[in-house]
PDB file of C-alpha atoms in Angstrom:
ATOM      1  CA  MET A   1     101.383  97.217 132.697  1.00 94.00           C
ATOM      2  CA  PHE A   2     101.732 100.577 131.067  1.00 93.00           C
ATOM      3  CA  VAL A   3     104.744 102.236 129.476  1.00 96.00           C
ATOM      4  CA  TYR A   4     104.879 105.961 128.762  1.00 98.00           C
ATOM      5  CA  GLU A   5     105.836 107.153 125.304  1.00 98.00           C
ATOM      6  CA  LYS A   6     107.037 110.736 125.416  1.00 98.00           C
ATOM      7  CA  ARG A   7     104.851 112.221 122.673  1.00 97.00           C
ATOM      8  CA  LEU A   8     101.173 113.005 122.033  1.00 98.00           C
ATOM      9  CA  GLU A   9      98.957 110.775 119.917  1.00 98.00           C
ATOM     10  CA  PHE A  10      98.250 113.854 117.761  1.00 97.00           C
ATOM     11  CA  PRO A  11     100.644 116.837 117.856  1.00 94.00           C
ATOM     12  CA  ILE A  12      99.274 120.009 119.525  1.00 97.00           C
ATOM     13  CA  LYS A  13     100.803 123.480 119.235  1.00 96.00           C
ATOM     14  CA  ILE A  14      98.437 126.269 120.241  1.00 98.00           C
ATOM     15  CA  LYS A  15      99.895 129.739 119.620  1.00 97.00           C
ATOM     16  CA  ASN A  16      97.221 131.911 121.297  1.00 97.00           C
ATOM     17  CA  THR A  17      95.883 131.478 124.820  1.00 97.00           C
ATOM     18  CA  ASN A  18      92.117 131.428 125.463  1.00 97.00           C
ATOM     19  CA  PRO A  19      91.197 130.739 129.110  1.00 97.00           C
ATOM     20  CA  LYS A  20      87.443 130.896 128.429  1.00 97.00           C
ATOM     21  CA  LEU A  21      87.721 128.100 125.866  1.00 98.00           C
ATOM     22  CA  ALA A  22      89.958 126.110 128.254  1.00 98.00           C
ATOM     23  CA  SER A  23      87.230 126.271 130.911  1.00 97.00           C
ATOM     24  CA  LEU A  24      84.831 124.608 128.432  1.00 98.00           C
ATOM     25  CA  ILE A  25      87.237 122.021 126.991  1.00 98.00           C
ATOM     26  CA  ILE A  26      88.239 120.863 130.492  1.00 98.00           C
ATOM     27  CA  SER A  27      84.941 118.944 130.549  1.00 98.00           C
ATOM     28  CA  GLN A  28      86.558 116.359 128.281  1.00 98.00           C
ATOM     29  CA  TYR A  29      89.348 115.997 130.887  1.00 98.00           C
ATOM     30  CA  GLY A  30      87.257 115.406 134.003  1.00 98.00           C
ATOM     31  CA  GLY A  31      83.620 115.930 133.055  1.00 98.00           C
ATOM     32  CA  PRO A  32      80.943 113.191 132.998  1.00 98.00           C
ATOM     33  CA  ASP A  33      81.793 112.072 129.454  1.00 98.00           C
ATOM     34  CA  GLY A  34      85.460 113.041 129.616  1.00 98.00           C
ATOM     35  CA  GLU A  35      88.480 110.972 128.701  1.00 98.00           C
ATOM     36  CA  ILE A  36      89.445 109.852 132.221  1.00 98.00           C
ATOM     37  CA  ASN A  37      85.975 108.435 132.762  1.00 98.00           C
ATOM     38  CA  ALA A  38      86.141 106.736 129.352  1.00 98.00           C
ATOM     39  CA  SER A  39      89.473 105.125 130.176  1.00 98.00           C
ATOM     40  CA  LEU A  40      88.347 104.058 133.673  1.00 98.00           C
ATOM     41  CA  ARG A  41      85.108 102.633 132.299  1.00 98.00           C
ATOM     42  CA  TYR A  42      86.772 100.378 129.692  1.00 98.00           C
ATOM     43  CA  LEU A  43      89.832  99.357 131.696  1.00 98.00           C
ATOM     44  CA  SER A  44      87.564  98.447 134.637  1.00 98.00           C
ATOM     45  CA  GLN A  45      85.003  96.556 132.558  1.00 98.00           C
ATOM     46  CA  ARG A  46      87.687  94.226 131.158  1.00 98.00           C
ATOM     47  CA  TYR A  47      87.846  91.934 134.158  1.00 97.00           C
ATOM     48  CA  SER A  48      84.296  90.613 133.988  1.00 96.00           C
ATOM     49  CA  MET A  49      84.091  90.555 130.191  1.00 96.00           C
ATOM     50  CA  PRO A  50      83.900  86.866 129.259  1.00 94.00           C
ATOM     51  CA  LEU A  51      85.257  87.035 125.684  1.00 96.00           C
ATOM     52  CA  PRO A  52      89.036  87.458 125.246  1.00 96.00           C
ATOM     53  CA  GLN A  53      88.458  89.289 121.981  1.00 97.00           C
ATOM     54  CA  VAL A  54      86.309  91.903 123.724  1.00 98.00           C
ATOM     55  CA  GLN A  55      88.718  92.060 126.681  1.00 98.00           C
ATOM     56  CA  GLY A  56      91.297  93.038 124.059  1.00 98.00           C
ATOM     57  CA  LEU A  57      89.114  95.755 122.557  1.00 98.00           C
ATOM     58  CA  LEU A  58      88.360  97.237 126.006  1.00 98.00           C
ATOM     59  CA  THR A  59      92.083  97.246 126.791  1.00 98.00           C
ATOM     60  CA  ASP A  60      93.097  98.886 123.521  1.00 98.00           C
ATOM     61  CA  ILE A  61      90.375 101.546 123.571  1.00 98.00           C
ATOM     62  CA  GLY A  62      90.945 102.151 127.319  1.00 98.00           C
ATOM     63  CA  VAL A  63      94.618 102.799 126.591  1.00 98.00           C
ATOM     64  CA  GLU A  64      93.857 105.095 123.649  1.00 98.00           C
ATOM     65  CA  GLU A  65      91.575 107.107 125.965  1.00 98.00           C
ATOM     66  CA  LEU A  66      94.581 107.778 128.220  1.00 98.00           C
ATOM     67  CA  SER A  67      96.355 109.274 125.210  1.00 98.00           C
ATOM     68  CA  HIS A  68      93.265 111.423 124.661  1.00 98.00           C
ATOM     69  CA  LEU A  69      93.290 112.506 128.313  1.00 98.00           C
ATOM     70  CA  GLU A  70      96.845 113.715 127.752  1.00 98.00           C
ATOM     71  CA  MET A  71      95.781 115.566 124.592  1.00 98.00           C
ATOM     72  CA  VAL A  72      92.913 117.354 126.362  1.00 98.00           C
ATOM     73  CA  GLY A  73      95.193 118.224 129.297  1.00 98.00           C
ATOM     74  CA  THR A  74      97.702 119.639 126.814  1.00 98.00           C
ATOM     75  CA  ILE A  75      95.043 121.777 125.101  1.00 98.00           C
ATOM     76  CA  VAL A  76      93.879 123.183 128.470  1.00 98.00           C
ATOM     77  CA  TYR A  77      97.476 123.811 129.565  1.00 98.00           C
ATOM     78  CA  GLN A  78      98.440 125.564 126.325  1.00 98.00           C
ATOM     79  CA  LEU A  79      95.290 127.715 126.341  1.00 98.00           C
ATOM     80  CA  THR A  80      96.041 128.967 129.875  1.00 98.00           C
ATOM     81  CA  ARG A  81      99.810 129.428 129.922  1.00 96.00           C
ATOM     82  CA  ASP A  82     101.451 132.749 130.844  1.00 95.00           C
ATOM     83  CA  LEU A  83      98.176 134.495 131.720  1.00 96.00           C
ATOM     84  CA  SER A  84      98.008 137.830 133.503  1.00 96.00           C
ATOM     85  CA  GLU A  85      95.509 138.515 136.307  1.00 96.00           C
ATOM     86  CA  ALA A  86      93.712 140.940 133.983  1.00 97.00           C
ATOM     87  CA  GLU A  87      93.317 138.258 131.291  1.00 96.00           C
ATOM     88  CA  ILE A  88      92.028 135.787 133.881  1.00 97.00           C
ATOM     89  CA  ARG A  89      89.440 138.275 135.141  1.00 96.00           C
ATOM     90  CA  GLN A  90      88.385 139.357 131.662  1.00 96.00           C
ATOM     91  CA  ALA A  91      87.877 135.764 130.456  1.00 95.00           C
ATOM     92  CA  GLY A  92      85.833 134.753 133.493  1.00 94.00           C
ATOM     93  CA  PHE A  93      88.543 132.221 134.382  1.00 96.00           C
ATOM     94  CA  ASP A  94      88.759 133.668 137.903  1.00 96.00           C
ATOM     95  CA  ALA A  95      86.436 131.149 139.602  1.00 96.00           C
ATOM     96  CA  TYR A  96      88.532 128.228 138.335  1.00 97.00           C
ATOM     97  CA  PHE A  97      91.761 130.082 139.140  1.00 97.00           C
ATOM     98  CA  ILE A  98      90.784 130.537 142.803  1.00 97.00           C
ATOM     99  CA  ASP A  99      90.845 126.763 143.391  1.00 97.00           C
ATOM    100  CA  HIS A 100      93.367 125.514 140.833  1.00 97.00           C
ATOM    101  CA  GLY A 101      95.468 128.407 139.535  1.00 97.00           C
ATOM    102  CA  THR A 102      96.489 127.448 136.033  1.00 96.00           C
ATOM    103  CA  GLY A 103      96.828 123.785 136.987  1.00 98.00           C
ATOM    104  CA  VAL A 104      94.800 121.205 135.077  1.00 98.00           C
ATOM    105  CA  TYR A 105      92.147 119.743 137.399  1.00 98.00           C
ATOM    106  CA  PRO A 106      89.686 117.006 136.356  1.00 98.00           C
ATOM    107  CA  GLN A 107      86.330 118.750 136.441  1.00 98.00           C
ATOM    108  CA  ALA A 108      83.295 119.402 134.246  1.00 98.00           C
ATOM    109  CA  ALA A 109      82.754 122.709 132.416  1.00 97.00           C
ATOM    110  CA  GLY A 110      80.213 123.599 135.113  1.00 96.00           C
ATOM    111  CA  GLY A 111      82.817 123.080 137.865  1.00 97.00           C
ATOM    112  CA  ALA A 112      81.713 119.696 139.270  1.00 98.00           C
ATOM    113  CA  PRO A 113      84.768 117.560 140.046  1.00 98.00           C
ATOM    114  CA  GLN A 114      85.383 114.274 138.215  1.00 98.00           C
ATOM    115  CA  THR A 115      83.142 111.517 139.496  1.00 98.00           C
ATOM    116  CA  ALA A 116      82.837 107.788 138.840  1.00 98.00           C
ATOM    117  CA  MET A 117      79.076 108.306 139.271  1.00 97.00           C
ATOM    118  CA  ALA A 118      79.075 109.214 135.585  1.00 97.00           C
ATOM    119  CA  LEU A 119      80.367 105.818 134.452  1.00 97.00           C
ATOM    120  CA  ALA A 120      79.131 102.282 134.902  1.00 97.00           C
ATOM    121  CA  VAL A 121      80.677  98.850 135.343  1.00 98.00           C
ATOM    122  CA  LYS A 122      77.683  96.525 135.557  1.00 97.00           C
ATOM    123  CA  GLY A 123      79.403  93.146 135.290  1.00 97.00           C
ATOM    124  CA  ASP A 124      77.106  92.089 132.449  1.00 96.00           C
ATOM    125  CA  MET A 125      78.480  91.757 128.914  1.00 96.00           C
ATOM    126  CA  LEU A 126      75.472  93.180 127.058  1.00 96.00           C
ATOM    127  CA  THR A 127      74.823  95.961 129.559  1.00 97.00           C
ATOM    128  CA  ASP A 128      78.464  97.086 129.628  1.00 98.00           C
ATOM    129  CA  LEU A 129      78.853  97.104 125.832  1.00 98.00           C
ATOM    130  CA  THR A 130      75.599  99.026 125.457  1.00 98.00           C
ATOM    131  CA  GLU A 131      76.886 101.537 128.035  1.00 98.00           C
ATOM    132  CA  ASP A 132      80.098 101.871 126.019  1.00 98.00           C
ATOM    133  CA  MET A 133      78.250 102.686 122.801  1.00 98.00           C
ATOM    134  CA  GLY A 134      76.230 105.337 124.639  1.00 98.00           C
ATOM    135  CA  ALA A 135      79.386 106.721 126.248  1.00 98.00           C
ATOM    136  CA  GLU A 136      81.104 107.190 122.875  1.00 98.00           C
ATOM    137  CA  GLN A 137      78.065 109.047 121.541  1.00 98.00           C
ATOM    138  CA  LYS A 138      77.920 111.276 124.624  1.00 98.00           C
ATOM    139  CA  ALA A 139      81.585 112.150 124.183  1.00 98.00           C
ATOM    140  CA  ARG A 140      80.994 112.817 120.483  1.00 98.00           C
ATOM    141  CA  THR A 141      78.128 115.201 121.323  1.00 98.00           C
ATOM    142  CA  THR A 142      80.364 116.975 123.861  1.00 98.00           C
ATOM    143  CA  TYR A 143      83.051 117.500 121.186  1.00 98.00           C
ATOM    144  CA  ASP A 144      80.332 118.724 118.783  1.00 98.00           C
ATOM    145  CA  ASN A 145      79.333 121.267 121.442  1.00 98.00           C
ATOM    146  CA  ILE A 146      82.950 122.286 122.084  1.00 98.00           C
ATOM    147  CA  LEU A 147      83.480 122.872 118.343  1.00 98.00           C
ATOM    148  CA  ARG A 148      80.609 125.388 118.364  1.00 98.00           C
ATOM    149  CA  PHE A 149      82.772 127.632 120.565  1.00 97.00           C
ATOM    150  CA  CYS A 150      86.127 127.138 118.786  1.00 96.00           C
ATOM    151  CA  ASP A 151      87.433 129.456 116.109  1.00 96.00           C
ATOM    152  CA  ASP A 152      91.159 128.775 116.456  1.00 98.00           C
ATOM    153  CA  PRO A 153      92.404 126.190 113.909  1.00 98.00           C
ATOM    154  CA  ASP A 154      95.181 125.182 116.371  1.00 98.00           C
ATOM    155  CA  VAL A 155      92.403 123.965 118.709  1.00 98.00           C
ATOM    156  CA  ILE A 156      89.853 122.825 116.126  1.00 98.00           C
ATOM    157  CA  GLU A 157      92.230 120.290 114.506  1.00 98.00           C
ATOM    158  CA  PRO A 158      92.986 118.182 117.607  1.00 98.00           C
ATOM    159  CA  ILE A 159      89.339 118.458 118.808  1.00 98.00           C
ATOM    160  CA  ARG A 160      88.150 117.171 115.423  1.00 98.00           C
ATOM    161  CA  PHE A 161      90.611 114.296 115.690  1.00 98.00           C
ATOM    162  CA  LEU A 162      89.253 113.410 119.162  1.00 98.00           C
ATOM    163  CA  ARG A 163      85.671 113.649 117.899  1.00 98.00           C
ATOM    164  CA  ALA A 164      86.441 111.289 115.006  1.00 98.00           C
ATOM    165  CA  ARG A 165      87.908 108.752 117.445  1.00 98.00           C
ATOM    166  CA  GLU A 166      84.612 108.657 119.361  1.00 98.00           C
ATOM    167  CA  ILE A 167      82.843 107.635 116.162  1.00 98.00           C
ATOM    168  CA  VAL A 168      85.393 104.885 115.415  1.00 98.00           C
ATOM    169  CA  HIS A 169      85.203 103.560 118.994  1.00 98.00           C
ATOM    170  CA  TYR A 170      81.392 103.532 118.761  1.00 98.00           C
ATOM    171  CA  GLN A 171      81.672 101.454 115.585  1.00 98.00           C
ATOM    172  CA  ARG A 172      84.101  98.976 117.208  1.00 98.00           C
ATOM    173  CA  PHE A 173      81.889  98.589 120.309  1.00 98.00           C
ATOM    174  CA  GLY A 174      78.909  97.952 118.009  1.00 98.00           C
ATOM    175  CA  GLU A 175      80.882  95.158 116.350  1.00 98.00           C
ATOM    176  CA  ALA A 176      81.863  93.791 119.769  1.00 98.00           C
ATOM    177  CA  LEU A 177      78.179  93.728 120.772  1.00 98.00           C
ATOM    178  CA  ARG A 178      77.393  91.764 117.589  1.00 97.00           C
ATOM    179  CA  ILE A 179      80.247  89.331 118.310  1.00 97.00           C
ATOM    180  CA  ALA A 180      78.922  88.971 121.874  1.00 96.00           C
ATOM    181  CA  THR A 181      75.319  88.270 120.835  1.00 95.00           C
ATOM    182  CA  ASP A 182      76.503  85.790 118.155  1.00 94.00           C
ATOM    183  CA  LYS A 183      77.732  83.637 121.022  1.00 89.00           C
ATOM    184  CA  LEU A 184      74.434  83.760 122.948  1.00 88.00           C
ATOM    185  CA  ASP A 185      71.086  82.008 122.597  1.00 83.00           C
ATOM    186  CA  GLU A 186      69.461  84.073 119.847  1.00 83.00           C
ATOM    187  CA  ARG A 187      65.959  83.250 121.111  1.00 86.00           C
ATOM    188  CA  ASN A 188      66.780  84.866 124.459  1.00 86.00           C
ATOM    189  CA  PHE A 189      69.991  86.897 124.826  1.00 87.00           C
ATOM    190  CA  TYR A 190      69.103  87.432 128.459  1.00 87.00           C
ATOM    191  CA  ALA A 191      68.714  83.765 129.459  1.00 83.00           C
ATOM    192  CA  PHE A 192      71.782  84.165 131.676  1.00 85.00           C
ATOM    193  CA  ASN A 193      74.461  86.745 132.463  1.00 88.00           C
ATOM    194  CA  PRO A 194      77.516  85.556 130.502  1.00 87.00           C
ATOM    195  CA  SER A 195      79.792  87.668 132.705  1.00 89.00           C
ATOM    196  CA  PHE A 196      78.562  85.913 135.865  1.00 90.00           C
ATOM    197  CA  ASP A 197      76.678  82.652 135.382  1.00 86.00           C
ATOM    198  CA  ARG A 198      78.959  79.657 134.966  1.00 76.00           C
ATOM    199  CA  ARG A 199      78.268  76.871 132.481  1.00 70.00           C
ATOM    200  CA  GLY A 200      74.804  75.424 132.885  1.00 71.00           C
ATOM    201  CA  ARG A 201      73.758  77.919 135.542  1.00 76.00           C
ATOM    202  CA  THR A 202      70.938  80.344 134.790  1.00 75.00           C
ATOM    203  CA  ASN A 203      68.995  82.964 136.633  1.00 80.00           C
ATOM    204  CA  THR A 204      65.850  80.972 137.396  1.00 80.00           C
ATOM    205  CA  ARG A 205      63.882  84.067 138.434  1.00 81.00           C
ATOM    206  CA  LEU A 206      63.875  85.595 134.933  1.00 78.00           C
TER     207      LEU A 206
ATOM    208  CA  MET B   1     107.956 123.060 109.981  1.00 74.00           C
ATOM    209  CA  ASN B   2     111.389 122.104 111.316  1.00 90.00           C
ATOM    210  CA  ASP B   3     112.981 118.644 110.979  1.00 93.00           C
ATOM    211  CA  LYS B   4     111.899 117.619 114.462  1.00 94.00           C
ATOM    212  CA  ASN B   5     108.245 118.489 113.913  1.00 93.00           C
ATOM    213  CA  ARG B   6     108.227 116.916 110.456  1.00 95.00           C
ATOM    214  CA  LEU B   7     109.622 113.645 111.777  1.00 97.00           C
ATOM    215  CA  LEU B   8     107.244 113.744 114.754  1.00 96.00           C
ATOM    216  CA  THR B   9     104.280 114.237 112.408  1.00 96.00           C
ATOM    217  CA  GLU B  10     105.391 111.285 110.254  1.00 97.00           C
ATOM    218  CA  LEU B  11     105.849 109.125 113.350  1.00 98.00           C
ATOM    219  CA  SER B  12     102.442 110.162 114.711  1.00 97.00           C
ATOM    220  CA  ALA B  13     100.757 109.307 111.405  1.00 98.00           C
ATOM    221  CA  ALA B  14     102.393 105.863 111.125  1.00 98.00           C
ATOM    222  CA  SER B  15     101.784 105.032 114.769  1.00 98.00           C
ATOM    223  CA  PHE B  16      98.167 106.179 114.491  1.00 98.00           C
ATOM    224  CA  ALA B  17      97.649 103.830 111.536  1.00 98.00           C
ATOM    225  CA  VAL B  18      98.844 101.006 113.816  1.00 98.00           C
ATOM    226  CA  ILE B  19      96.380 101.973 116.590  1.00 98.00           C
ATOM    227  CA  GLU B  20      93.515 102.256 114.111  1.00 98.00           C
ATOM    228  CA  ALA B  21      94.326  98.941 112.413  1.00 98.00           C
ATOM    229  CA  GLY B  22      94.763  97.262 115.788  1.00 98.00           C
ATOM    230  CA  LEU B  23      91.265  98.248 116.951  1.00 98.00           C
ATOM    231  CA  TYR B  24      89.820  97.104 113.623  1.00 98.00           C
ATOM    232  CA  LEU B  25      91.640  93.767 113.919  1.00 98.00           C
ATOM    233  CA  ASP B  26      90.247  93.290 117.438  1.00 98.00           C
ATOM    234  CA  THR B  27      86.831  92.835 115.815  1.00 98.00           C
ATOM    235  CA  HIS B  28      88.018  91.528 112.393  1.00 98.00           C
ATOM    236  CA  PRO B  29      90.900  89.193 113.362  1.00 98.00           C
ATOM    237  CA  ASN B  30      90.976  87.326 110.035  1.00 98.00           C
ATOM    238  CA  ASP B  31      91.022  90.292 107.671  1.00 98.00           C
ATOM    239  CA  ARG B  32      94.206  89.676 105.670  1.00 98.00           C
ATOM    240  CA  THR B  33      94.249  93.111 104.056  1.00 98.00           C
ATOM    241  CA  ALA B  34      94.096  94.724 107.504  1.00 98.00           C
ATOM    242  CA  LEU B  35      96.827  92.405 108.813  1.00 98.00           C
ATOM    243  CA  GLU B  36      99.081  93.410 105.913  1.00 98.00           C
ATOM    244  CA  TYR B  37      98.276  97.109 106.440  1.00 98.00           C
ATOM    245  CA  LYS B  38      99.042  96.864 110.153  1.00 98.00           C
ATOM    246  CA  LYS B  39     102.341  95.076 109.479  1.00 98.00           C
ATOM    247  CA  GLN B  40     103.431  97.736 106.995  1.00 98.00           C
ATOM    248  CA  TYR B  41     102.692 100.602 109.422  1.00 98.00           C
ATOM    249  CA  SER B  42     104.273  98.787 112.375  1.00 98.00           C
ATOM    250  CA  GLU B  43     107.496  98.578 110.390  1.00 98.00           C
ATOM    251  CA  ALA B  44     107.261 102.252 109.437  1.00 98.00           C
ATOM    252  CA  THR B  45     106.597 103.190 113.088  1.00 98.00           C
ATOM    253  CA  ASP B  46     109.645 101.235 114.300  1.00 98.00           C
ATOM    254  CA  ARG B  47     111.852 102.877 111.682  1.00 98.00           C
ATOM    255  CA  LEU B  48     110.572 106.423 112.402  1.00 98.00           C
ATOM    256  CA  ARG B  49     110.815 105.925 116.182  1.00 98.00           C
ATOM    257  CA  ALA B  50     114.446 104.848 115.901  1.00 97.00           C
ATOM    258  CA  GLN B  51     115.190 107.780 113.600  1.00 97.00           C
ATOM    259  CA  TYR B  52     113.489 110.247 115.968  1.00 97.00           C
ATOM    260  CA  GLU B  53     115.219 108.919 119.069  1.00 96.00           C
ATOM    261  CA  GLN B  54     118.602 109.064 117.371  1.00 95.00           C
ATOM    262  CA  SER B  55     118.208 112.758 116.494  1.00 95.00           C
ATOM    263  CA  PHE B  56     115.957 114.214 119.191  1.00 95.00           C
ATOM    264  CA  GLY B  57     116.242 112.081 122.295  1.00 95.00           C
ATOM    265  CA  PRO B  58     114.503 109.117 123.907  1.00 96.00           C
ATOM    266  CA  LEU B  59     110.756 108.500 123.646  1.00 97.00           C
ATOM    267  CA  PHE B  60     110.850 105.833 126.363  1.00 97.00           C
ATOM    268  CA  MET B  61     112.471 105.603 129.757  1.00 97.00           C
ATOM    269  CA  GLU B  62     113.740 102.243 128.603  1.00 95.00           C
ATOM    270  CA  THR B  63     115.723 103.763 125.737  1.00 94.00           C
ATOM    271  CA  SER B  64     117.173 106.535 127.945  1.00 95.00           C
ATOM    272  CA  GLY B  65     120.516 106.602 129.705  1.00 92.00           C
ATOM    273  CA  SER B  66     122.684 105.134 126.978  1.00 84.00           C
ATOM    274  CA  GLY B  67     124.973 108.212 126.992  1.00 83.00           C
ATOM    275  CA  ASP B  68     126.712 110.120 129.792  1.00 87.00           C
ATOM    276  CA  CYS B  69     123.587 111.825 131.138  1.00 90.00           C
ATOM    277  CA  TRP B  70     119.955 111.060 131.824  1.00 94.00           C
ATOM    278  CA  GLU B  71     118.380 112.553 128.661  1.00 93.00           C
ATOM    279  CA  TRP B  72     114.867 111.440 129.682  1.00 96.00           C
ATOM    280  CA  THR B  73     114.255 114.647 131.656  1.00 95.00           C
ATOM    281  CA  GLN B  74     116.428 116.916 129.484  1.00 93.00           C
ATOM    282  CA  THR B  75     114.271 117.030 126.361  1.00 93.00           C
ATOM    283  CA  PRO B  76     110.936 118.919 126.527  1.00 95.00           C
ATOM    284  CA  TRP B  77     107.756 117.119 127.606  1.00 97.00           C
ATOM    285  CA  PRO B  78     105.116 116.737 124.919  1.00 97.00           C
ATOM    286  CA  TRP B  79     102.634 119.278 126.318  1.00 97.00           C
ATOM    287  CA  VAL B  80     105.255 122.061 126.257  1.00 95.00           C
ATOM    288  CA  VAL B  81     104.881 124.329 123.225  1.00 83.00           C
TER     289      VAL B  81
END
């Protein structure tokens, strides 16, 4: 189960609005490598993960990603509060505004709505952990790109925090992959799918 | 920075240390230094949470409603500036 704690993982107080920047940062809310996809990916992969230790890591990182989703939503909200129509038009925020007003909608910077097509749950321990390492790097690159367009320290600080978390999660998933392979046949990691094949059963077509 | 923000920053820092140590312990479950570190910050987090709730209102639905009104929805939500 989940319990809500009424605070952000990292405090955010943005003094100046910037709708243009919000329309870029929203990609980490609902874009392909955004926080909701990260959370969904890890929380969904838990069920078929055969090692309790790795089930734990997927749970804990999946939960932290929800806190990051809330942080990104907060940044977008604070960057777009109390806007006038003139400010919306001037910042090129009008296309987003037509469909969502100043609500926070899960979409990519280019406007494509959130999609589970951008995440994978393959039901194979090695494949899923490799996906997770790639996902953390993709999110890190996205934050790198966002930072190129930020000059407000109120925004830069929380974005840098989020970027640093991607690097730590990548490290932890790398360790989980090592733990996973330590438990497999080192001459052939792929002899069977540890998430699917029961004891003694193998995929005889390999 | 006012008292509320100072306490919130301290709580965030302690609680973050717990999250960070927890993830590390997921892949290093026998690291005694990390276990000690996590324990120390868990205690600090508990203490700061209690202190914050006492002065500035509940952080959890579970800790709300001890007084005459439902404070849960009376204090500002965390995204509000």
